[in-house]
Short mmCIF file of C-alpha atoms in Angstrom, two decimals:
data_model
loop_
_atom_site.label_atom_id
_atom_site.label_comp_id
_atom_site.label_asym_id
_atom_site.label_seq_id
_atom_site.Cartn_x
_atom_site.Cartn_y
_atom_site.Cartn_z
CA UNK A 1 137.76 134.47 345.33
CA UNK A 2 139.68 136.10 342.51
CA UNK A 3 138.82 139.74 341.78
CA UNK A 4 139.89 140.79 338.31
CA UNK A 5 139.96 144.50 337.51
CA UNK A 6 142.41 147.38 337.51
CA UNK A 7 140.85 149.87 339.94
CA UNK A 8 142.66 148.75 343.09
CA UNK A 9 145.98 148.09 341.33
CA UNK A 10 145.81 151.48 339.59
CA UNK A 11 145.30 153.23 342.92
CA UNK A 12 148.29 151.44 344.44
CA UNK A 13 150.43 152.34 341.42
CA UNK A 14 149.15 155.90 341.03
CA UNK A 15 152.08 157.67 342.66
CA UNK A 16 154.75 155.56 340.98
CA UNK A 17 156.10 157.58 338.02
CA UNK A 18 157.47 154.42 336.37
CA UNK A 19 160.64 155.93 334.92
CA UNK A 20 161.52 152.53 333.48
CA UNK A 21 160.16 150.91 330.32
CA UNK A 22 158.22 147.66 330.44
CA UNK A 23 158.10 144.53 328.32
CA UNK A 24 154.73 142.92 329.03
CA UNK A 25 154.36 139.18 328.36
CA UNK A 26 151.07 137.27 328.20
CA UNK A 27 150.08 133.83 326.92
CA UNK A 28 149.10 130.38 328.12
CA UNK A 29 152.39 128.47 327.97
CA UNK A 30 155.99 129.65 327.98
CA UNK A 31 155.52 133.22 329.17
CA UNK A 32 157.61 132.75 332.30
CA UNK A 33 160.36 131.10 330.26
CA UNK A 34 160.36 133.97 327.76
CA UNK A 35 160.62 136.47 330.63
CA UNK A 36 163.55 134.57 332.13
CA UNK A 37 165.52 134.37 328.88
CA UNK A 38 164.77 137.96 327.90
CA UNK A 39 165.79 139.46 331.23
CA UNK A 40 169.00 137.40 331.16
CA UNK A 41 169.80 138.67 327.66
CA UNK A 42 169.06 142.30 328.54
CA UNK A 43 171.22 142.09 331.64
CA UNK A 44 174.03 140.49 329.63
CA UNK A 45 173.74 143.34 327.14
CA UNK A 46 174.37 145.94 329.81
CA UNK A 47 170.80 147.05 330.56
CA UNK A 48 169.79 147.32 334.22
CA UNK A 49 166.89 144.89 334.29
CA UNK A 50 164.08 143.96 336.63
CA UNK A 51 161.91 140.87 336.23
CA UNK A 52 158.55 140.07 337.81
CA UNK A 53 157.08 136.61 337.31
CA UNK A 54 154.59 134.64 339.36
CA UNK A 55 154.10 132.65 341.42
CA UNK A 56 157.20 132.68 343.59
CA UNK A 57 159.35 129.56 343.80
CA UNK A 58 160.64 129.23 347.36
CA UNK A 59 160.37 132.64 349.06
CA UNK A 60 157.71 135.27 348.38
CA UNK A 61 160.29 137.74 347.12
CA UNK A 62 162.15 135.47 344.68
CA UNK A 63 159.62 136.31 341.94
CA UNK A 64 161.19 139.79 341.78
CA UNK A 65 164.74 140.03 340.43
CA UNK A 66 167.16 142.87 339.79
CA UNK A 67 169.91 142.05 337.30
CA UNK A 68 169.12 138.34 337.58
CA UNK A 69 169.32 138.22 341.39
CA UNK A 70 166.31 137.95 343.69
CA UNK A 71 165.61 141.20 345.48
CA UNK A 72 166.92 141.30 349.04
CA UNK A 73 164.36 140.21 351.62
CA UNK A 74 164.89 143.42 353.60
CA UNK A 75 164.13 145.57 350.54
CA UNK A 76 161.07 143.50 349.68
CA UNK A 77 159.61 143.71 353.18
CA UNK A 78 160.28 147.45 353.44
CA UNK A 79 158.57 148.25 350.14
CA UNK A 80 155.74 145.79 350.77
CA UNK A 81 155.04 147.50 354.10
CA UNK A 82 154.69 150.82 352.29
CA UNK A 83 152.27 149.31 349.78
CA UNK A 84 150.24 147.71 352.56
CA UNK A 85 150.03 151.07 354.31
CA UNK A 86 148.65 152.71 351.15
CA UNK A 87 146.17 149.90 350.78
CA UNK A 88 144.98 150.38 354.35
CA UNK A 89 144.90 154.18 354.22
CA UNK A 90 142.76 154.17 351.07
CA UNK A 91 140.65 151.19 352.17
CA UNK A 92 141.28 149.54 348.80
CA UNK A 93 140.97 145.94 349.97
CA UNK A 94 143.51 144.96 347.32
CA UNK A 95 144.19 141.29 346.65
CA UNK A 96 147.50 139.71 347.62
CA UNK A 97 148.56 139.57 343.97
CA UNK A 98 147.78 143.26 343.54
CA UNK A 99 149.89 144.02 346.62
CA UNK A 100 152.71 141.89 345.21
CA UNK A 101 152.50 143.57 341.79
CA UNK A 102 152.62 147.07 343.27
CA UNK A 103 155.54 146.00 345.45
CA UNK A 104 157.45 144.70 342.43
CA UNK A 105 156.87 147.88 340.43
CA UNK A 106 157.87 150.11 343.35
CA UNK A 107 161.05 148.07 343.78
CA UNK A 108 161.87 148.51 340.09
CA UNK A 109 161.55 152.28 340.51
CA UNK A 110 163.54 152.31 343.74
CA UNK A 111 166.31 150.18 342.22
CA UNK A 112 166.58 152.40 339.11
CA UNK A 113 166.03 149.65 336.56
CA UNK A 114 165.95 150.70 332.93
CA UNK A 115 163.56 147.97 331.84
CA UNK A 116 161.11 145.74 333.65
CA UNK A 117 160.22 142.37 332.12
CA UNK A 118 156.75 141.61 333.47
CA UNK A 119 154.76 138.39 333.21
CA UNK A 120 150.97 138.65 333.30
CA UNK A 121 149.48 136.88 336.30
CA UNK A 122 146.29 135.63 334.60
CA UNK A 123 144.67 136.78 331.40
CA UNK A 124 145.87 140.24 330.45
CA UNK A 125 143.22 142.91 330.06
CA UNK A 126 142.10 142.91 333.70
CA UNK A 127 145.30 141.60 335.26
CA UNK A 128 146.94 143.78 337.92
CA UNK A 129 150.13 144.01 335.86
CA UNK A 130 148.23 145.85 333.12
CA UNK A 131 148.44 149.13 335.05
CA UNK A 132 151.88 149.62 333.49
CA UNK A 133 152.18 153.20 332.24
CA UNK A 134 155.08 152.87 329.79
CA UNK A 135 155.39 149.75 327.64
CA UNK A 136 158.00 149.38 324.92
CA UNK A 137 157.04 145.88 323.74
CA UNK A 138 154.19 143.40 324.26
CA UNK A 139 154.58 139.66 323.70
CA UNK A 140 152.02 136.87 323.27
CA UNK A 141 153.40 133.35 323.76
CA UNK A 142 151.69 130.08 322.81
CA UNK A 143 147.94 130.22 323.42
CA UNK A 144 145.76 127.41 324.73
CA UNK A 145 142.67 126.66 326.78
CA UNK A 146 143.24 127.56 330.42
CA UNK A 147 141.33 129.39 333.19
CA UNK A 148 138.16 129.11 331.11
CA UNK A 149 136.02 130.04 334.10
CA UNK A 150 137.61 133.49 334.15
CA UNK A 151 138.82 134.18 330.61
CA UNK A 152 136.38 132.53 328.18
CA UNK A 153 135.39 129.16 326.80
CA UNK A 154 137.12 129.28 323.41
CA UNK A 155 140.70 129.93 322.44
CA UNK A 156 139.57 133.01 320.51
CA UNK A 157 137.86 134.48 323.59
CA UNK A 158 140.88 133.77 325.77
CA UNK A 159 143.26 135.27 323.20
CA UNK A 160 141.18 138.44 323.05
CA UNK A 161 141.45 138.86 326.82
CA UNK A 162 145.20 138.33 326.76
CA UNK A 163 145.58 140.84 323.92
CA UNK A 164 144.21 143.42 326.34
CA UNK A 165 147.84 144.24 327.17
CA UNK A 166 148.30 145.90 323.75
CA UNK A 167 148.85 149.67 323.60
CA UNK A 168 148.72 152.19 320.80
CA UNK A 169 152.06 152.45 319.02
CA UNK A 170 153.64 149.63 321.03
CA UNK A 171 155.02 146.72 318.95
CA UNK A 172 153.61 143.20 319.30
CA UNK A 173 155.65 140.00 319.05
CA UNK A 174 153.85 136.65 319.08
CA UNK A 175 154.87 133.00 319.08
CA UNK A 176 154.91 131.46 315.61
CA UNK A 177 153.49 128.14 316.85
CA UNK A 178 150.08 129.67 317.53
CA UNK A 179 147.08 128.41 315.57
CA UNK A 180 145.76 130.46 312.66
CA UNK A 181 142.64 131.53 314.56
CA UNK A 182 144.81 132.84 317.40
CA UNK A 183 146.96 134.86 314.99
CA UNK A 184 143.82 136.37 313.45
CA UNK A 185 142.64 137.56 316.86
CA UNK A 186 146.09 138.95 317.72
CA UNK A 187 146.22 140.97 314.50
CA UNK A 188 142.64 142.19 314.86
CA UNK A 189 143.09 143.29 318.47
CA UNK A 190 146.36 145.04 317.65
CA UNK A 191 144.68 146.91 314.79
CA UNK A 192 141.76 147.89 317.02
CA UNK A 193 144.01 149.81 319.43
CA UNK A 194 146.65 150.89 316.93
CA UNK A 195 149.36 148.60 318.32
CA UNK A 196 152.17 147.42 316.13
CA UNK A 197 154.01 146.48 314.14
CA UNK A 198 152.91 142.87 314.72
CA UNK A 199 155.71 140.36 314.13
CA UNK A 200 156.60 136.71 314.58
CA UNK A 201 159.73 134.66 313.89
CA UNK A 202 160.50 130.96 313.52
CA UNK A 203 164.28 130.57 313.35
CA UNK A 204 166.64 130.10 316.26
CA UNK A 205 169.36 132.72 316.76
CA UNK A 206 172.52 131.40 315.08
CA UNK A 207 175.80 131.92 316.89
CA UNK A 208 179.13 130.47 315.85
CA UNK A 209 180.13 129.66 319.41
CA UNK A 210 180.57 125.91 319.63
CA UNK A 211 179.03 125.28 323.03
CA UNK A 212 175.96 127.25 321.94
CA UNK A 213 175.60 124.98 318.89
CA UNK A 214 175.70 121.98 321.17
CA UNK A 215 173.09 123.54 323.44
CA UNK A 216 170.74 124.09 320.50
CA UNK A 217 171.17 120.49 319.34
CA UNK A 218 170.45 119.27 322.85
CA UNK A 219 167.29 121.38 323.16
CA UNK A 220 165.65 120.48 319.86
CA UNK A 221 163.17 118.10 321.50
CA UNK A 222 162.12 120.78 323.96
CA UNK A 223 159.88 122.77 321.64
CA UNK A 224 158.70 125.21 324.28
CA UNK A 225 162.26 126.05 325.29
CA UNK A 226 163.28 126.51 321.67
CA UNK A 227 160.36 128.86 320.92
CA UNK A 228 161.01 130.82 324.10
CA UNK A 229 164.62 131.43 323.05
CA UNK A 230 163.47 132.57 319.61
CA UNK A 231 160.97 135.07 321.05
CA UNK A 232 163.36 136.34 323.72
CA UNK A 233 166.20 136.94 321.29
CA UNK A 234 163.96 138.61 318.71
CA UNK A 235 162.64 140.84 321.47
CA UNK A 236 166.23 141.70 322.39
CA UNK A 237 166.95 142.67 318.78
CA UNK A 238 163.98 145.03 318.77
CA UNK A 239 164.88 146.57 322.13
CA UNK A 240 168.31 147.54 320.86
CA UNK A 241 166.76 150.76 319.53
CA UNK A 242 165.20 151.48 322.94
CA UNK A 243 168.49 151.07 324.79
CA UNK A 244 171.34 152.45 322.65
CA UNK A 245 173.90 151.62 325.35
CA UNK A 246 173.12 147.91 324.92
CA UNK A 247 175.68 145.61 323.34
CA UNK A 248 174.46 145.18 319.73
CA UNK A 249 172.36 142.08 319.13
CA UNK A 250 174.00 140.80 315.95
CA UNK A 251 171.37 138.38 314.73
CA UNK A 252 172.39 136.79 311.44
CA UNK A 253 175.98 138.05 311.54
CA UNK A 254 178.29 135.17 310.63
CA UNK A 255 181.51 136.54 312.05
CA UNK A 256 182.19 135.53 315.63
CA UNK A 257 182.43 138.68 317.73
CA UNK A 258 182.45 139.32 321.46
CA UNK A 259 178.75 140.21 321.42
CA UNK A 260 177.96 136.69 320.21
CA UNK A 261 179.76 135.24 323.19
CA UNK A 262 177.90 137.56 325.57
CA UNK A 263 174.45 136.61 324.34
CA UNK A 264 175.05 132.92 323.66
CA UNK A 265 176.50 132.56 327.16
CA UNK A 266 173.44 134.31 328.59
CA UNK A 267 171.22 131.71 326.93
CA UNK A 268 173.48 128.83 327.91
CA UNK A 269 173.68 129.88 331.54
CA UNK A 270 169.98 130.61 332.03
CA UNK A 271 168.18 128.01 334.10
CA UNK A 272 164.41 127.61 334.05
CA UNK A 273 163.47 126.13 337.43
CA UNK A 274 161.05 123.24 337.26
CA UNK A 275 160.81 122.98 333.48
CA UNK A 276 161.68 119.38 332.64
CA UNK A 277 164.29 119.73 335.36
CA UNK A 278 166.11 116.78 336.89
CA UNK A 279 166.40 117.22 340.64
CA UNK A 280 167.68 115.15 343.52
CA UNK A 281 164.81 114.60 345.97
CA UNK A 282 167.07 113.15 348.66
CA UNK A 283 165.88 115.66 351.29
CA UNK A 284 162.33 114.34 350.77
CA UNK A 285 162.92 110.58 350.58
CA UNK A 286 166.10 110.24 352.63
CA UNK A 287 168.32 108.93 349.85
CA UNK A 288 169.80 110.32 346.65
CA UNK A 289 167.23 109.83 343.92
CA UNK A 290 166.85 111.84 340.73
CA UNK A 291 163.44 112.59 339.21
CA UNK A 292 162.11 114.88 336.50
CA UNK A 293 160.06 117.86 337.68
CA UNK A 294 157.78 119.92 335.45
CA UNK A 295 155.00 122.44 335.92
CA UNK A 296 152.84 121.24 332.99
CA UNK A 297 149.21 121.69 334.03
CA UNK A 298 147.09 121.92 330.86
CA UNK A 299 146.73 119.77 327.71
CA UNK A 300 149.10 121.89 325.64
CA UNK A 301 151.85 121.87 328.25
CA UNK A 302 151.27 118.14 328.75
CA UNK A 303 151.92 117.63 325.04
CA UNK A 304 155.24 119.48 325.38
CA UNK A 305 156.17 117.33 328.37
CA UNK A 306 155.18 114.18 326.49
CA UNK A 307 157.65 115.01 323.72
CA UNK A 308 160.48 115.45 326.22
CA UNK A 309 159.60 112.29 328.16
CA UNK A 310 159.35 110.33 324.92
CA UNK A 311 162.64 111.67 323.63
CA UNK A 312 164.65 111.37 326.84
CA UNK A 313 163.05 108.31 328.44
CA UNK A 314 160.61 106.18 326.48
CA UNK A 315 162.55 106.02 323.19
CA UNK A 316 165.49 104.45 324.99
CA UNK A 317 163.47 101.84 326.86
CA UNK A 318 163.95 103.22 330.34
CA UNK A 319 160.80 101.34 331.28
CA UNK A 320 157.42 102.55 332.54
CA UNK A 321 157.02 106.01 334.04
CA UNK A 322 155.77 106.46 337.57
CA UNK A 323 153.90 109.76 337.70
CA UNK A 324 153.26 111.93 340.75
CA UNK A 325 150.44 114.23 339.67
CA UNK A 326 148.34 117.08 340.99
CA UNK A 327 146.16 119.59 339.19
CA UNK A 328 143.96 122.59 339.82
CA UNK A 329 140.22 122.25 340.38
CA UNK A 330 138.26 122.82 337.20
CA UNK A 331 141.06 121.88 334.80
CA UNK A 332 140.61 119.52 331.84
CA UNK A 333 141.92 116.37 333.52
CA UNK A 334 141.34 113.95 330.59
CA UNK A 335 142.99 116.39 328.19
CA UNK A 336 145.95 116.76 330.53
CA UNK A 337 146.40 113.03 331.20
CA UNK A 338 145.92 111.66 327.69
CA UNK A 339 149.31 112.74 326.25
CA UNK A 340 151.23 111.54 329.29
CA UNK A 341 149.98 108.34 330.93
CA UNK A 342 150.42 104.98 329.20
CA UNK A 343 148.72 101.70 330.05
CA UNK A 344 151.93 100.30 331.56
CA UNK A 345 152.71 103.33 333.80
CA UNK A 346 151.85 103.93 337.47
CA UNK A 347 150.33 107.07 338.99
CA UNK A 348 150.30 108.65 342.45
CA UNK A 349 147.77 111.48 342.80
CA UNK A 350 148.19 114.32 345.29
CA UNK A 351 146.80 117.73 346.22
CA UNK A 352 148.86 120.88 346.70
CA UNK A 353 148.30 123.05 349.76
CA UNK A 354 147.11 126.68 350.08
CA UNK A 355 148.71 128.99 347.52
CA UNK A 356 150.39 132.03 349.05
CA UNK A 357 148.67 135.17 347.79
CA UNK A 358 146.04 133.31 345.76
CA UNK A 359 143.45 131.85 348.14
CA UNK A 360 141.01 131.25 345.27
CA UNK A 361 143.26 128.54 343.79
CA UNK A 362 142.04 125.09 344.84
CA UNK A 363 143.51 121.69 344.01
CA UNK A 364 141.62 119.00 342.18
CA UNK A 365 140.98 116.15 344.60
CA UNK A 366 143.40 113.27 344.32
CA UNK A 367 140.36 111.00 343.94
CA UNK A 368 139.14 113.01 340.92
CA UNK A 369 142.55 112.72 339.25
CA UNK A 370 142.66 108.98 339.99
CA UNK A 371 139.19 108.56 338.50
CA UNK A 372 140.28 110.39 335.34
CA UNK A 373 143.33 108.11 335.06
CA UNK A 374 141.16 104.98 335.35
CA UNK A 375 138.74 106.35 332.77
CA UNK A 376 141.70 106.57 330.41
CA UNK A 377 143.51 103.36 331.41
CA UNK A 378 141.44 101.08 333.69
CA UNK A 379 144.35 98.80 334.60
CA UNK A 380 146.95 101.43 335.51
CA UNK A 381 148.03 101.18 339.18
CA UNK A 382 146.86 104.40 340.87
CA UNK A 383 147.16 105.38 344.51
CA UNK A 384 145.66 108.52 346.06
CA UNK A 385 147.58 110.44 348.72
CA UNK A 386 145.54 113.58 349.34
CA UNK A 387 147.89 116.26 350.65
CA UNK A 388 150.61 113.75 351.60
CA UNK A 389 153.09 114.77 348.90
CA UNK A 390 156.15 113.15 350.58
CA UNK A 391 154.16 109.93 350.91
CA UNK A 392 153.30 109.98 347.21
CA UNK A 393 156.90 110.58 346.20
CA UNK A 394 158.14 107.76 348.46
CA UNK A 395 155.53 105.42 346.97
CA UNK A 396 156.62 106.40 343.46
CA UNK A 397 160.27 105.74 344.29
CA UNK A 398 159.40 102.31 345.66
CA UNK A 399 157.39 101.53 342.52
CA UNK A 400 160.35 102.52 340.37
CA UNK A 401 162.20 99.66 338.69
CA UNK A 402 165.92 99.80 337.96
CA UNK A 403 165.37 101.27 334.51
CA UNK A 404 162.14 103.22 335.01
CA UNK A 405 161.74 106.91 335.78
CA UNK A 406 159.70 109.13 338.10
CA UNK A 407 158.12 112.33 336.77
CA UNK A 408 156.38 114.88 339.02
CA UNK A 409 154.00 117.23 337.22
CA UNK A 410 150.49 118.65 336.91
CA UNK A 411 150.69 121.90 338.82
CA UNK A 412 152.96 124.89 339.29
CA UNK A 413 152.10 124.73 342.97
CA UNK A 414 153.10 121.08 343.30
CA UNK A 415 156.30 121.94 341.45
CA UNK A 416 157.15 124.76 343.83
CA UNK A 417 156.32 122.61 346.87
CA UNK A 418 158.78 119.95 345.70
CA UNK A 419 161.44 122.52 344.81
CA UNK A 420 161.16 124.13 348.23
CA UNK A 421 161.51 120.76 349.95
CA UNK A 422 164.42 119.76 347.70
CA UNK A 423 166.18 123.09 348.24
CA UNK A 424 167.18 122.02 351.74
CA UNK A 425 170.28 120.65 350.08
CA UNK A 426 172.16 121.42 346.90
CA UNK A 427 169.71 119.13 345.20
CA UNK A 428 168.42 121.06 342.24
CA UNK A 429 170.52 121.13 339.15
CA UNK A 430 170.17 121.44 335.41
CA UNK A 431 172.07 119.13 333.12
CA UNK A 432 173.82 120.93 330.29
CA UNK A 433 175.87 119.73 327.35
CA UNK A 434 178.90 121.33 328.96
CA UNK A 435 179.08 119.40 332.19
CA UNK A 436 177.86 115.95 333.17
CA UNK A 437 178.00 114.77 336.76
CA UNK A 438 178.99 111.17 337.26
CA UNK A 439 177.84 108.99 340.17
CA UNK A 440 181.33 108.52 341.58
CA UNK A 441 181.82 112.33 341.73
CA UNK A 442 184.16 112.36 338.73
CA UNK A 443 183.38 115.16 336.30
CA UNK A 444 183.87 115.33 332.59
CA UNK A 445 183.66 118.42 330.42
CA UNK A 446 183.17 118.86 326.72
CA UNK A 447 186.35 119.80 324.89
CA UNK A 448 185.22 122.73 322.69
CA UNK A 449 188.07 122.37 320.18
CA UNK A 450 186.88 118.89 319.25
CA UNK A 451 183.15 119.55 318.99
CA UNK A 452 183.03 120.50 315.30
CA UNK A 453 185.14 117.51 314.27
CA UNK A 454 182.99 115.27 316.38
CA UNK A 455 179.72 116.39 314.77
CA UNK A 456 181.17 116.13 311.27
CA UNK A 457 182.07 112.49 311.75
CA UNK A 458 179.10 111.39 313.84
CA UNK A 459 176.66 109.17 311.92
CA UNK A 460 173.99 106.52 312.03
CA UNK A 461 176.49 103.86 313.01
CA UNK A 462 176.88 105.59 316.37
CA UNK A 463 173.17 105.23 317.10
CA UNK A 464 173.32 101.52 316.30
CA UNK A 465 176.26 101.21 318.66
CA UNK A 466 174.39 103.05 321.38
CA UNK A 467 171.31 100.87 321.05
CA UNK A 468 173.43 97.72 321.14
CA UNK A 469 175.23 98.73 324.30
CA UNK A 470 172.34 100.55 325.97
CA UNK A 471 170.81 97.53 327.67
CA UNK A 472 174.19 96.57 329.12
CA UNK A 473 174.74 100.08 330.38
CA UNK A 474 171.34 100.26 332.05
CA UNK A 475 172.11 97.12 334.04
CA UNK A 476 175.14 98.83 335.51
CA UNK A 477 173.86 102.34 336.06
CA UNK A 478 170.76 104.46 336.41
CA UNK A 479 172.40 107.65 335.14
CA UNK A 480 171.19 109.88 332.31
CA UNK A 481 174.53 111.23 331.14
CA UNK A 482 177.08 108.62 330.18
CA UNK A 483 180.77 108.12 329.57
CA UNK A 484 182.63 105.79 327.23
CA UNK A 485 185.83 103.85 327.81
CA UNK A 486 188.21 101.88 325.56
CA UNK A 487 186.31 102.97 322.44
CA UNK A 488 183.18 101.11 323.64
CA UNK A 489 179.96 102.97 324.27
CA UNK A 490 178.93 102.05 327.79
CA UNK A 491 176.78 104.98 328.84
CA UNK A 492 175.77 108.03 326.86
CA UNK A 493 173.41 110.96 326.76
CA UNK A 494 170.51 109.61 324.71
CA UNK A 495 169.20 113.00 323.60
CA UNK A 496 172.39 114.30 322.05
CA UNK A 497 173.32 110.97 320.47
CA UNK A 498 169.94 110.45 318.85
CA UNK A 499 169.88 113.95 317.41
CA UNK A 500 173.40 113.67 316.05
CA UNK A 501 172.90 110.24 314.58
CA UNK A 502 169.71 111.31 312.85
CA UNK A 503 171.19 114.43 311.29
CA UNK A 504 174.87 113.75 310.55
CA UNK A 505 176.44 111.69 307.74
CA UNK A 506 177.59 108.14 308.30
CA UNK A 507 181.19 107.16 308.73
CA UNK A 508 181.61 107.14 312.48
CA UNK A 509 184.81 105.39 313.54
CA UNK A 510 185.44 105.27 317.31
CA UNK A 511 189.17 104.70 316.83
CA UNK A 512 189.47 107.77 314.64
CA UNK A 513 186.72 110.15 315.77
CA UNK A 514 186.75 109.99 319.56
CA UNK A 515 188.98 112.11 321.75
CA UNK A 516 190.64 110.07 324.50
CA UNK A 517 191.91 111.40 327.78
CA UNK A 518 193.27 108.87 330.29
CA UNK A 519 191.21 106.11 328.68
CA UNK A 520 188.06 108.20 329.10
CA UNK A 521 186.14 109.52 326.11
CA UNK A 522 184.00 112.62 326.49
CA UNK A 523 181.06 112.77 324.12
CA UNK A 524 178.01 114.93 323.49
#
């Protein structure tokens, strides 16, 4: 079972001088995303950066990165062996996560990083990562109910435990979408230990770079991603004083300078594996099929996923969703399912296998999940598959109609299982506003020079045109990102079009406002 407490981790870390500074990130949702964006920004700014997040994705060592690259397996195994030897010599009986944490921190020291961006494993106060000796910033992301059996039964109790990462004189940054009672606890806990200042921010960083503007427009429905970018960039701005060699973070500066390109590109190029990610599961099912994969596993994360699914799938009549779902034993299954499953959907329930390094984690039984679905929607088709994840995915694909979608979610461990299986080919990819892959292998790229003109002239008429032609397009193709030909909208990216049409003035004229290239129009 899980053994919270710092004694063993502190002993393993005792002889590490930690010459690097740490940014410590806790919270219920979004903390891994914040770590990923922040480490990418720091690296782009010229700071030698380490990142430690958990759990791992495919290999045990890929949760430790140096300058945005997973640590070499040989380095990981060498340092891990040294940590294991200390554990044995001192008879510490450390947990696997404590061993992994000590290994990550020793690698940071060995690799001469200047800053380590560290995600809390679970909780905060008693988490192994809280042995850090030198913190320069602590961050609390969105709070919610999770791990109640270990952390507390109310959001206030859980927040107090997570605020255990605070240190005297160390600034605190928290997500602005936290509830008022959470903010009260954060401020009280910071005051109790003399941490601060305590800050939050709500506005996205504003760069003049055109492809960054497009990225922001395309991410507006993904609230968690948006908030993670805000926190990460605000953290970067604060850390500028800690690392004077860093390229200045020019938040709010209207002139387009090279530093804007550096940081906007870092955000644009950062990929968050398994967060509303479209992947090809061909290696699992034997044919090229694209599904959405997400690690949502609690009611709050399910609400985030619901918004994305609604915005990218349901609002454009893609048809019912076929869900492949797992969850962890003891989780709030009704609270997780309610935002996601509709009466006309289908559900396959599965169980993830043993979790490397965390033997106390157990899956909810597929029967329990199925029962919770039927309690919510008695007539929804549900099939249980136990630990047969490939079988569940194949069933979901066969249930899928021409215009419906498959979404796999409910557990980080299910997510990582699918990603590992899909990684046998170049299957995993992130769609971006800059490049859309077309079924026939043709590629189209956004033409940056025309983006501003395009947005200025894009209006409500375009949305009407999309809706009119959408049903025709769906009969011909099952793609998400679309092209247009001969001034007629045949297939388009629903997310970008809906956002633009809802926010830009009317007056769209395809003959005037669309850029043509060999009878092909390229559109956000």
